[in-house]
Coordinates of C-alpha atoms and ligand atoms in Angstrom, one line a residue:
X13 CA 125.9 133.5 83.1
X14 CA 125.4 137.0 82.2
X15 CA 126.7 140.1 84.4
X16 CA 123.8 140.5 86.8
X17 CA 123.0 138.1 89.4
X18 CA 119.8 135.9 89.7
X19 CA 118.3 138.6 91.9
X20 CA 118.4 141.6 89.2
X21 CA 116.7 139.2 86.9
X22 CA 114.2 138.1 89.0
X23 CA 113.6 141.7 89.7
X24 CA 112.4 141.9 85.7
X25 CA 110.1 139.6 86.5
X26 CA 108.4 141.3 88.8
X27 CA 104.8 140.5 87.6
X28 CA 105.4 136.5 87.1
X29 CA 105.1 133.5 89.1
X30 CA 108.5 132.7 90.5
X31 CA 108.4 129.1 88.9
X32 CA 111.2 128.3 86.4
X33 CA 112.4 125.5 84.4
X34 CA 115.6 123.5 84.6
X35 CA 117.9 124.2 81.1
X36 CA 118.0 121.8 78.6
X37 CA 120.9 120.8 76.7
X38 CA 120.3 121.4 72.5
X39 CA 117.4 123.2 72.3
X40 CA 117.0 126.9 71.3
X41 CA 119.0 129.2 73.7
X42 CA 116.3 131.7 74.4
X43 CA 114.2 129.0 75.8
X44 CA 116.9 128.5 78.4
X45 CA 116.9 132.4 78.8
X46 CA 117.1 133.0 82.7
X47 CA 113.8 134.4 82.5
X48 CA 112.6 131.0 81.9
X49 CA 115.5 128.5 82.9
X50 CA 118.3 128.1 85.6
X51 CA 121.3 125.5 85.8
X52 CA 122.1 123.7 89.0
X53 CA 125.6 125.7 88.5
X54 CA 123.6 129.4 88.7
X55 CA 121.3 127.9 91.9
X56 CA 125.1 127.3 93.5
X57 CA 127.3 130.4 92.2
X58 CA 128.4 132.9 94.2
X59 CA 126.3 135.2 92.8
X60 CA 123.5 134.1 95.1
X61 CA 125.4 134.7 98.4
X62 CA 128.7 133.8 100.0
X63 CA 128.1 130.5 101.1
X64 CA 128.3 129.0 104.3
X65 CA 126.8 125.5 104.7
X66 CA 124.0 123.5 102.8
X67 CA 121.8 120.5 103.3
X68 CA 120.3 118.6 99.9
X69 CA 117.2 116.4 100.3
X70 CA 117.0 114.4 97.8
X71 CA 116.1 110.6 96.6
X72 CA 119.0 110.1 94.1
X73 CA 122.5 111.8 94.6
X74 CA 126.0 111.5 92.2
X75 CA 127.9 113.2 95.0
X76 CA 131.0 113.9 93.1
X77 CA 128.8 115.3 90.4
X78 CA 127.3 117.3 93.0
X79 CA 130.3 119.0 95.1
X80 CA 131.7 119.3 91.6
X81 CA 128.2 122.5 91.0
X82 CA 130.0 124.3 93.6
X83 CA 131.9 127.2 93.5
X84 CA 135.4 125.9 94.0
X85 CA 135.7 127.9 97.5
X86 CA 133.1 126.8 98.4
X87 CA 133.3 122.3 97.7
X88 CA 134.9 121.7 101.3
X89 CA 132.0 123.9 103.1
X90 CA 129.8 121.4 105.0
X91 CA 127.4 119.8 102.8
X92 CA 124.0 117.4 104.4
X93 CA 123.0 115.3 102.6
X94 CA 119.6 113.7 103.7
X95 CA 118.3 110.5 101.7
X96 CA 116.3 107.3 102.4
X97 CA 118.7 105.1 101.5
X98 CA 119.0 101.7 103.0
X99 CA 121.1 98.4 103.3
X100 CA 123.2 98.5 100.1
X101 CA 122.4 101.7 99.0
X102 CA 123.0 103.4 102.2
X103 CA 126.3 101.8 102.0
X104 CA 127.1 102.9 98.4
X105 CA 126.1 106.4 99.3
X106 CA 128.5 106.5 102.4
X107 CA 131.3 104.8 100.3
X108 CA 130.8 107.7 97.9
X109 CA 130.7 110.4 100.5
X110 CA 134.1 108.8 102.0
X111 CA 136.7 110.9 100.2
X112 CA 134.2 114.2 101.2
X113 CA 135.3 114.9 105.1
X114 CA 132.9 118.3 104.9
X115 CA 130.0 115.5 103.6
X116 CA 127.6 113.9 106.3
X117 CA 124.7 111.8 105.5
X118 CA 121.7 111.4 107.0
X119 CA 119.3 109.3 106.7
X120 CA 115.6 109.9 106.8
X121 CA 113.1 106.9 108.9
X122 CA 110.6 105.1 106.5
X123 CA 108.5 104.0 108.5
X124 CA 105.7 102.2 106.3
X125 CA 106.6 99.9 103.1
X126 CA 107.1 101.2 99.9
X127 CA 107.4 105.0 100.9
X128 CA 110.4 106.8 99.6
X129 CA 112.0 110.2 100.4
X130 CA 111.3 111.6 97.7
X131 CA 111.7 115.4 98.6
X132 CA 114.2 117.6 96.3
X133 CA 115.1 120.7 98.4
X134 CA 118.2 122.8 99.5
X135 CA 118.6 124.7 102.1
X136 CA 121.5 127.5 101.4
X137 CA 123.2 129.5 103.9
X138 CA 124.7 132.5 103.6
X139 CA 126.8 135.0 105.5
X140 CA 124.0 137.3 103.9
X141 CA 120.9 135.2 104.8
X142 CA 119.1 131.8 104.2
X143 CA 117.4 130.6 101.0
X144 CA 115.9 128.0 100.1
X145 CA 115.1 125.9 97.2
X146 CA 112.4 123.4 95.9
X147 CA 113.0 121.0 92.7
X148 CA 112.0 118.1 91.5
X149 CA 115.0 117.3 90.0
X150 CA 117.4 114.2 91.3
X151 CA 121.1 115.1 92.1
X152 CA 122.4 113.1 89.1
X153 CA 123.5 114.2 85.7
X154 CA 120.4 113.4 83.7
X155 CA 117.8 114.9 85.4
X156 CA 119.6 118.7 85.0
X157 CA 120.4 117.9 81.2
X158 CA 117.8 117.1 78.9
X159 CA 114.1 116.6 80.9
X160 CA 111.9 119.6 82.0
X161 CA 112.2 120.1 85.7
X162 CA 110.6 122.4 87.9
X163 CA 112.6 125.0 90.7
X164 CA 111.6 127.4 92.4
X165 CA 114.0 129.5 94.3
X166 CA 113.3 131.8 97.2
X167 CA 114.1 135.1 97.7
X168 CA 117.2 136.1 100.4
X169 CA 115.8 135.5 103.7
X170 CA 117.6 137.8 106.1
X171 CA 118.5 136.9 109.8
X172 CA 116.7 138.3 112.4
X173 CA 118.5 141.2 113.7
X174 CA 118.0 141.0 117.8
X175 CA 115.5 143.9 117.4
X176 CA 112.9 142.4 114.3
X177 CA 112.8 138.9 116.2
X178 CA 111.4 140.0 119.2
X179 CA 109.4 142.2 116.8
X180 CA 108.3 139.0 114.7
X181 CA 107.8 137.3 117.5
X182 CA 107.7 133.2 117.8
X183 CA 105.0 132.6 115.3
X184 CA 107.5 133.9 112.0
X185 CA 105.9 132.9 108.5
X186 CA 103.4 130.6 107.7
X187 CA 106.0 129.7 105.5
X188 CA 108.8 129.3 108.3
X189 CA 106.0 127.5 110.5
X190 CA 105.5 125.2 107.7
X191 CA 109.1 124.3 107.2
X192 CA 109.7 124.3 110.6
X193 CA 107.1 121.5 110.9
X194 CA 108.4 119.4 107.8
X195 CA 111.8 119.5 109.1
X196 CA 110.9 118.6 112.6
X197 CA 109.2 115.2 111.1
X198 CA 113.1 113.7 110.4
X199 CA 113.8 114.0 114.2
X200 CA 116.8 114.6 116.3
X201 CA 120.3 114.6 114.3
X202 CA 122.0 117.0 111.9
X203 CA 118.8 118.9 110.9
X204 CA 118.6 119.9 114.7
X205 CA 121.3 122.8 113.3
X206 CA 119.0 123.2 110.1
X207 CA 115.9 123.9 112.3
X208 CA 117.8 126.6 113.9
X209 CA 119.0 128.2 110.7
X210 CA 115.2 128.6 109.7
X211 CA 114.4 129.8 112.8
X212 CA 116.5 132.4 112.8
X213 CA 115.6 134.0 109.1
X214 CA 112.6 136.3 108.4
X215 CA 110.8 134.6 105.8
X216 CA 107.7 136.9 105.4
X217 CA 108.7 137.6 101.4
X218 CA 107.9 133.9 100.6
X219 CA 105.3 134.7 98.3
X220 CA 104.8 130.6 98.4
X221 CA 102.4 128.2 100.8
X222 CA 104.5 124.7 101.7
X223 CA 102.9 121.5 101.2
X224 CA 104.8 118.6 102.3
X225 CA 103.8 115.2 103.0
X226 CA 106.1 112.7 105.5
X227 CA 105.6 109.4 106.1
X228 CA 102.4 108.1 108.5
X229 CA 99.0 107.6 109.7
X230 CA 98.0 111.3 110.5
X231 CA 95.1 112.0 113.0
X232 CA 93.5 114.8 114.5
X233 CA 95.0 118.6 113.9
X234 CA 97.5 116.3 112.2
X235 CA 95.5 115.1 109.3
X236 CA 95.2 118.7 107.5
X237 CA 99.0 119.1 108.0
X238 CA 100.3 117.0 104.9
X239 CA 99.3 115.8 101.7
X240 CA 96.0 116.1 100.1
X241 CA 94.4 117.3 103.5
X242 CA 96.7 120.0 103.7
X243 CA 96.0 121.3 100.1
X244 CA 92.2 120.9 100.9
X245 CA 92.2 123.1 104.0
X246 CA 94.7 125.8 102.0
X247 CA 92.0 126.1 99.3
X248 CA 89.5 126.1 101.4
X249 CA 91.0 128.8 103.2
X250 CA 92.3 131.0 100.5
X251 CA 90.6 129.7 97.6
X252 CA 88.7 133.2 97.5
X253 CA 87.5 132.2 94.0
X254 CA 83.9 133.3 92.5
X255 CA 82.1 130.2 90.7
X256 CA 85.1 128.2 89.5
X257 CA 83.3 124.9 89.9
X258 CA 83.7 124.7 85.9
X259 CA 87.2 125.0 85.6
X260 CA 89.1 121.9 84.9
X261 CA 92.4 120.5 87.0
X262 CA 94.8 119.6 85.7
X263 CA 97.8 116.9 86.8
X264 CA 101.0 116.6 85.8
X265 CA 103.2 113.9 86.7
X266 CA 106.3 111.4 86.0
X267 CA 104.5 108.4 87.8
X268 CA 101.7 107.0 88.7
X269 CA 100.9 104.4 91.4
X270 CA 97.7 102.1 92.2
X271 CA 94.7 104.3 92.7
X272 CA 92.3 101.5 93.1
X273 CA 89.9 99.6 90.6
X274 CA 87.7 102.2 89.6
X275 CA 87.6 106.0 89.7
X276 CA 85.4 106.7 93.0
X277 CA 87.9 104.5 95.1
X278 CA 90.4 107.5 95.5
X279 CA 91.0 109.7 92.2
X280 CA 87.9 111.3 91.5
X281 CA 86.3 111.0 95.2
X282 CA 89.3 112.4 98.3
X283 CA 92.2 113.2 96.1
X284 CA 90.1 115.4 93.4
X285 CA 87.6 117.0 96.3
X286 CA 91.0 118.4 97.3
X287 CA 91.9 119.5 94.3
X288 CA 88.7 121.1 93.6
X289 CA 88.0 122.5 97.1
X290 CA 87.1 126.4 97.1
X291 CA 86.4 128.7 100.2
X292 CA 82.4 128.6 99.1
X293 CA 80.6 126.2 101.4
X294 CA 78.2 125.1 98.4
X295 CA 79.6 121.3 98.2
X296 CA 80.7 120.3 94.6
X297 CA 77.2 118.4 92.8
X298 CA 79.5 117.0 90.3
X299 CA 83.5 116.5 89.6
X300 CA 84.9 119.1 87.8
X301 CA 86.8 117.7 84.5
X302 CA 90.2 116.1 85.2
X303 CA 92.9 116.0 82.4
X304 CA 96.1 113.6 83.2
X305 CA 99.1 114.7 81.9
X306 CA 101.2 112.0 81.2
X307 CA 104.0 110.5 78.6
X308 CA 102.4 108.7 75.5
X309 CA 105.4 106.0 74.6
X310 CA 105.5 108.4 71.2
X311 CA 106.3 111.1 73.3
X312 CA 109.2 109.1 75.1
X313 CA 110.3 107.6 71.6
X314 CA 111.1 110.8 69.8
X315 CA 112.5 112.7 73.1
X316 CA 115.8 114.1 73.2
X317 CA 116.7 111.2 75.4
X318 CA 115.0 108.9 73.4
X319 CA 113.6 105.7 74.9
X320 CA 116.1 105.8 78.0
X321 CA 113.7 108.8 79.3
X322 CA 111.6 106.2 80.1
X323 CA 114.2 105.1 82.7
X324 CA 112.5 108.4 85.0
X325 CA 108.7 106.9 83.9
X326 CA 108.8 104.3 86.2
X327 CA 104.5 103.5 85.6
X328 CA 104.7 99.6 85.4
X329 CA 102.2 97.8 83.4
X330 CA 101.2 95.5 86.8
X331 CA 99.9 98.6 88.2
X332 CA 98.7 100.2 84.8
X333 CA 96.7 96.9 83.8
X334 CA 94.7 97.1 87.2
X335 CA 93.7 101.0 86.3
X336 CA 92.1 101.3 82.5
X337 CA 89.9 103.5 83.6
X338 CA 92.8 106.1 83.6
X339 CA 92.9 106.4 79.9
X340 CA 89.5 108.7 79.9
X341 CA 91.6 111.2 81.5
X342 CA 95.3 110.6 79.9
X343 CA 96.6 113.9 77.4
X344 CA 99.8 113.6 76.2
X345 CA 103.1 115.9 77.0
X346 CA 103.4 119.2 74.8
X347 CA 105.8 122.4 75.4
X348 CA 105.9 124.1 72.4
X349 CA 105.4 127.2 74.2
X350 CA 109.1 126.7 76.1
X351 CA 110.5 124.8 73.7
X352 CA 110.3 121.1 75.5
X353 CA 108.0 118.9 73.8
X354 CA 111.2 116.7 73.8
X355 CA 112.3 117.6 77.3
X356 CA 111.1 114.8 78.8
X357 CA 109.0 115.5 82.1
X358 CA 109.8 115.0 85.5
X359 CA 108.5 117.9 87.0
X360 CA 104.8 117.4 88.8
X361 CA 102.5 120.4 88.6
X362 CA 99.0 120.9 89.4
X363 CA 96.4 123.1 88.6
X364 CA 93.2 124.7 88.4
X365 CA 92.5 126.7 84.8
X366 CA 89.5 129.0 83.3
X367 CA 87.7 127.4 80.6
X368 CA 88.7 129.8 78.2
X369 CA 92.3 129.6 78.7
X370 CA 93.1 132.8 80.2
X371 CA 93.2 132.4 83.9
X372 CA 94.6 130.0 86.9
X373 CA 93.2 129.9 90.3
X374 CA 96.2 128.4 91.6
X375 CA 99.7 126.1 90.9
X376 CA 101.5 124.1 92.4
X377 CA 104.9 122.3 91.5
X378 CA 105.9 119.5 93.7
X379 CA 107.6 116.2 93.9
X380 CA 104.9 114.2 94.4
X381 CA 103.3 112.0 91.7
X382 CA 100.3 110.9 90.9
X383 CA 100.1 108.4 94.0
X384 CA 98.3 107.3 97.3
X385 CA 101.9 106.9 99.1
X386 CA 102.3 110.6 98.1
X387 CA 99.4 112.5 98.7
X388 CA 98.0 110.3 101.0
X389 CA 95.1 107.9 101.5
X390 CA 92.1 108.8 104.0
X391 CA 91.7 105.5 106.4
X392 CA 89.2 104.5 109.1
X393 CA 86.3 106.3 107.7
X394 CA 88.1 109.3 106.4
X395 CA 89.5 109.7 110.7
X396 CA 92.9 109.1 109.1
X397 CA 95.5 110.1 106.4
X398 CA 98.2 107.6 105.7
X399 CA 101.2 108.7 103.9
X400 CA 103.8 106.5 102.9
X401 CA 106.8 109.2 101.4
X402 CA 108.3 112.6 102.3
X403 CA 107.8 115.0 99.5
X404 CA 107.5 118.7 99.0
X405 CA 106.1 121.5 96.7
X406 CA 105.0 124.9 96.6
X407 CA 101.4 126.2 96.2
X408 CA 101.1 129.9 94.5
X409 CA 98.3 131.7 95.2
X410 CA 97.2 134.9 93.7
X411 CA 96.7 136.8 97.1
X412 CA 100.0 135.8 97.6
X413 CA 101.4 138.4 95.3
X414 CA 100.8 142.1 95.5
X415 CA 97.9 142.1 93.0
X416 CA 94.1 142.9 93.3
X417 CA 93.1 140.2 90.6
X418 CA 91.5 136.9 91.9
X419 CA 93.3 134.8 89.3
X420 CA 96.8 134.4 87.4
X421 CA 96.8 135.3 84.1
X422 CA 98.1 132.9 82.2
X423 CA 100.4 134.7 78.9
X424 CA 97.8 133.7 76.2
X425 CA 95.7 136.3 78.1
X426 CA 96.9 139.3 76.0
X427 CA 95.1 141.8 78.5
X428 CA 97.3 144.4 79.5
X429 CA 96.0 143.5 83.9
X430 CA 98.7 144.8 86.3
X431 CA 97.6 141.0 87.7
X432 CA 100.3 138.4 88.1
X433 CA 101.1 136.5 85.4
X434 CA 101.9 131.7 85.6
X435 CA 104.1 130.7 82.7
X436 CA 102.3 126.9 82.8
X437 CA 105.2 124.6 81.9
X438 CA 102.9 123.0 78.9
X439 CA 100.5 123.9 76.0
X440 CA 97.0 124.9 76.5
X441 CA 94.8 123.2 75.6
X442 CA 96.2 120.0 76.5
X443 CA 95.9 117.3 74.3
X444 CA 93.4 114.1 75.0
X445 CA 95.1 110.5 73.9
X446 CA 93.7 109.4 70.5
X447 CA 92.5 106.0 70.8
X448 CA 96.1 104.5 69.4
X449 CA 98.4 106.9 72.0
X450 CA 99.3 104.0 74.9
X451 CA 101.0 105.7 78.5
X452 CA 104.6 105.0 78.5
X453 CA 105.0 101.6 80.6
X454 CA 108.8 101.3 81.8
X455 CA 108.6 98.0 81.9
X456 CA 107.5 96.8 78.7
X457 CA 109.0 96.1 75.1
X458 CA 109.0 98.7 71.9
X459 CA 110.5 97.5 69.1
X460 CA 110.5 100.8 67.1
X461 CA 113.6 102.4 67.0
X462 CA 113.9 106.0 69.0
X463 CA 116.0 109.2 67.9
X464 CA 118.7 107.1 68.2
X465 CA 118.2 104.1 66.6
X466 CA 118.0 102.0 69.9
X467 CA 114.7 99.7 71.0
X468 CA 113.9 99.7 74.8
X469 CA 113.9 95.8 76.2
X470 CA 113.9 96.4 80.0
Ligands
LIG21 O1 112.9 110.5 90.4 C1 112.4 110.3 91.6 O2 112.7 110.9 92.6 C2 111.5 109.2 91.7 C3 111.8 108.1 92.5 C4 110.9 107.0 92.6 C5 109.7 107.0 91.9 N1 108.8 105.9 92.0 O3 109.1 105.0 92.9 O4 107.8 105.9 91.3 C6 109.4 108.1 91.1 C7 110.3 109.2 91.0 C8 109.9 110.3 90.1 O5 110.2 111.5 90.6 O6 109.3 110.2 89.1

């Protein structure tokens, strides 16, 4: 755990994006240096404030498992837990909860099939301040053991003192506007105490821009506020990028849903014009190139996990078989440069990098996959977005750090620039299928055995 606390070491990395990795069990310790990595135990201990209360959002939760990553004064404080269970899983969730009396659950409206909440956040309060933190890792054993994850935790938002909130005035942070908005979406309940908490911090350092998606058919002012929309108008708005209409984008994800027959239907026409929007009014002539990061079965086969990774790659060959056209874009998982080719992924970045390797105009990690129910499907010629889930991310943008460069550099860019430097959590340059690499499909037979000797017969 080391003697100083998270804080002093994020101060040493003054100059880096504030994105880390989960640590993973059996691999080399200084790639699970705190520099790089933090355990769900550091995000809870003590040493980040004397806590108060917290609220978890999450989609999968091992309560016991949970309370157990607290400080033990701090397991009866009162703990939120907000899901999307229903039916029998809402009832296995509360039978679990039972034995907790500082544990209350609450549980978030889906309106439209097949949308999940699928949001990994915690909000952490303090007798010092408010912090919050973004993942997208499940509250369950495996996904804080052996798979690469993504956090990224916030620096100490201190209360308003009487005086700086009438100097702040209503409007806050972007950031706490943002949040504000996302948390608003769940309606009245428990969170009504949440929304005060947020309310009440200063949250000016953010250093992060919030997009979130929640569950509906978004019109109006509305449409820009979630999902795809909402990254379009931030990058429209802050992409203060010279010509960048070469530089690939690049997604990462864990799954993948049905993005229509061809490419034009929704990949490479709404969901990559967001991607690829800049604040220059010239309209893109032609897509820039899109690489698809995702498991080959190879890559699930020989992960530390072996084949029961797979179990968190839920692409399912129904939805794969209706979408070849996928494989033109597919490169497979590689983090040499952290140590995690075998960390099987579950974290989902984005981003937008120079041709040459050296530079990112922006990156985002978030929970959403590669998916219309996440990011959102433009409806009734383009008038509305429709969003099935609830999920959130962060957006880092290089004017949101203290830097004069227009870009990130990313660390195989020796030059010695004051600029701000992203830590991608994969190699560059990624690696294109060959034409006998297959996407993992969770839901389909391989007989070869993994590191451990097992097949995988779902
Ligand atoms: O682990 C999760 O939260 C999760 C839950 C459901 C689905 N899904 O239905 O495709 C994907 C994921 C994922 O994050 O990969």
């Amino acid at each position: 755990e080391g003697s100083s606390s998270l804080e002093d070491k994020s101060e040493r990395m003054r100059n880096y994006v504030p994105f880390l990795l989960t640590k993973v069990r059996n691999i080399s310790g200084r790639f699970n240096d705190s520099k790089i990595a933090v355990g769900l135990r550091d995000i809870l201990s003590s040493k980040m404030g004397d806590l108060q209360a917290s609220a978890q959002f999450n989609y999968m939760f091992d309560i016991p498992w949970l309370i157990e990553h607290y400080p033990a004064d701090k397991r009866s404080k009162p703990l939120l837990i907000v899901h999307g269970d229903q039916r029998e899983k809402k009832h296995q969730l509360q039978e679990e909860a039972e034995p907790f009396p500082n544990v209350r659950l609450f549980q978030a409206k889906l309106p439209i099939a097949y949308g999940t909440h699928h949001s990994k956040m915690m909000l952490l309060l303090y007798a010092e301040g408010l912090r919050v933190v973004i993942t997208t890792a499940n509250l369950i054993h495996a996904d804080w053991d052996k798979k690469t994850q993504g956090v990224w935790i916030s620096p100490l938002f201190p209360k308003y003192s009487q005086e700086n909130q009438d100097e702040a005035g209503p409007e806050g942070s972007q950031f706490q506007k943002d949040l504000m908005d996302y948390l608003h979406q769940y309606g009245p309940g428990p969170l009504n105490e949440w929304r005060q908490h947020v309310a009440e911090h200063d949250m000016s350092n953010a250093k992060v821009r919030l997009l979130a998606s929640v569950p509906g058919r978004h019109i109006g002012i509305n449409k820009d506020k979630w999902g795809h929309m909402k990254l379009r108008k931030l990058l429209q708005q802050y992409g203060e990028f010279d010509d960048i209409d070469s530089w690939p984008v690049i997604g990462q994800f864990s799954s993948i849903g049905s993005l229509g027959p061809d490419k034009s239907k929704w990949l490479c026409s709404e969901w990559l014009r967001s991607l690829a929007s800049t604040n220059s009014l010239t309209s893109l002539d032609h897509d820039p190139s899109l690489h698809l990061m995702f498991p080959t079965v190879e890559n699930v086969r020989t992960s530390l996990e072996g084949y029961v990774a797979g179990g968190s790659l839920p692409y399912s060959w129904k939805t794969a078989a209706k979408q070849p056209y996928l494989k033109d874009f597919f490169c497979r998982w590689k983090s040499e440069c952290l140590g995690r080719s075998r960390a099987s992924p579950h974290l989902k970045s984005y981003t937008r990098i120079s041709p040459d390797l050296t530079k990112a105009a922006w990156f985002i990690m978030t929970s959403a996959n590669l998916s219309k129910a996440a990011w959102g499907a433009l409806e009734k010629n383009g008038s509305q977005l429709m969003i099935r889930s609830y999920e959130i991310g962060v957006l880092f943008l290089p004017q949101d750090f203290d830097t004069s460069e227009k870009f990130f550099n990313l660390p195989e860019n020796q030059a010695e620039s004051n600029g701000v430097i992203l830590r991608l959590p994969f190699d560059l340059p990624v690696v294109p299928y060959t034409n006998e690499d297959r996407p993992w499909l969770w839901d389909r037979q391989y007989s070869q055995p993994d590191v451990h000797g097992h097949r995988w017969n779902p």
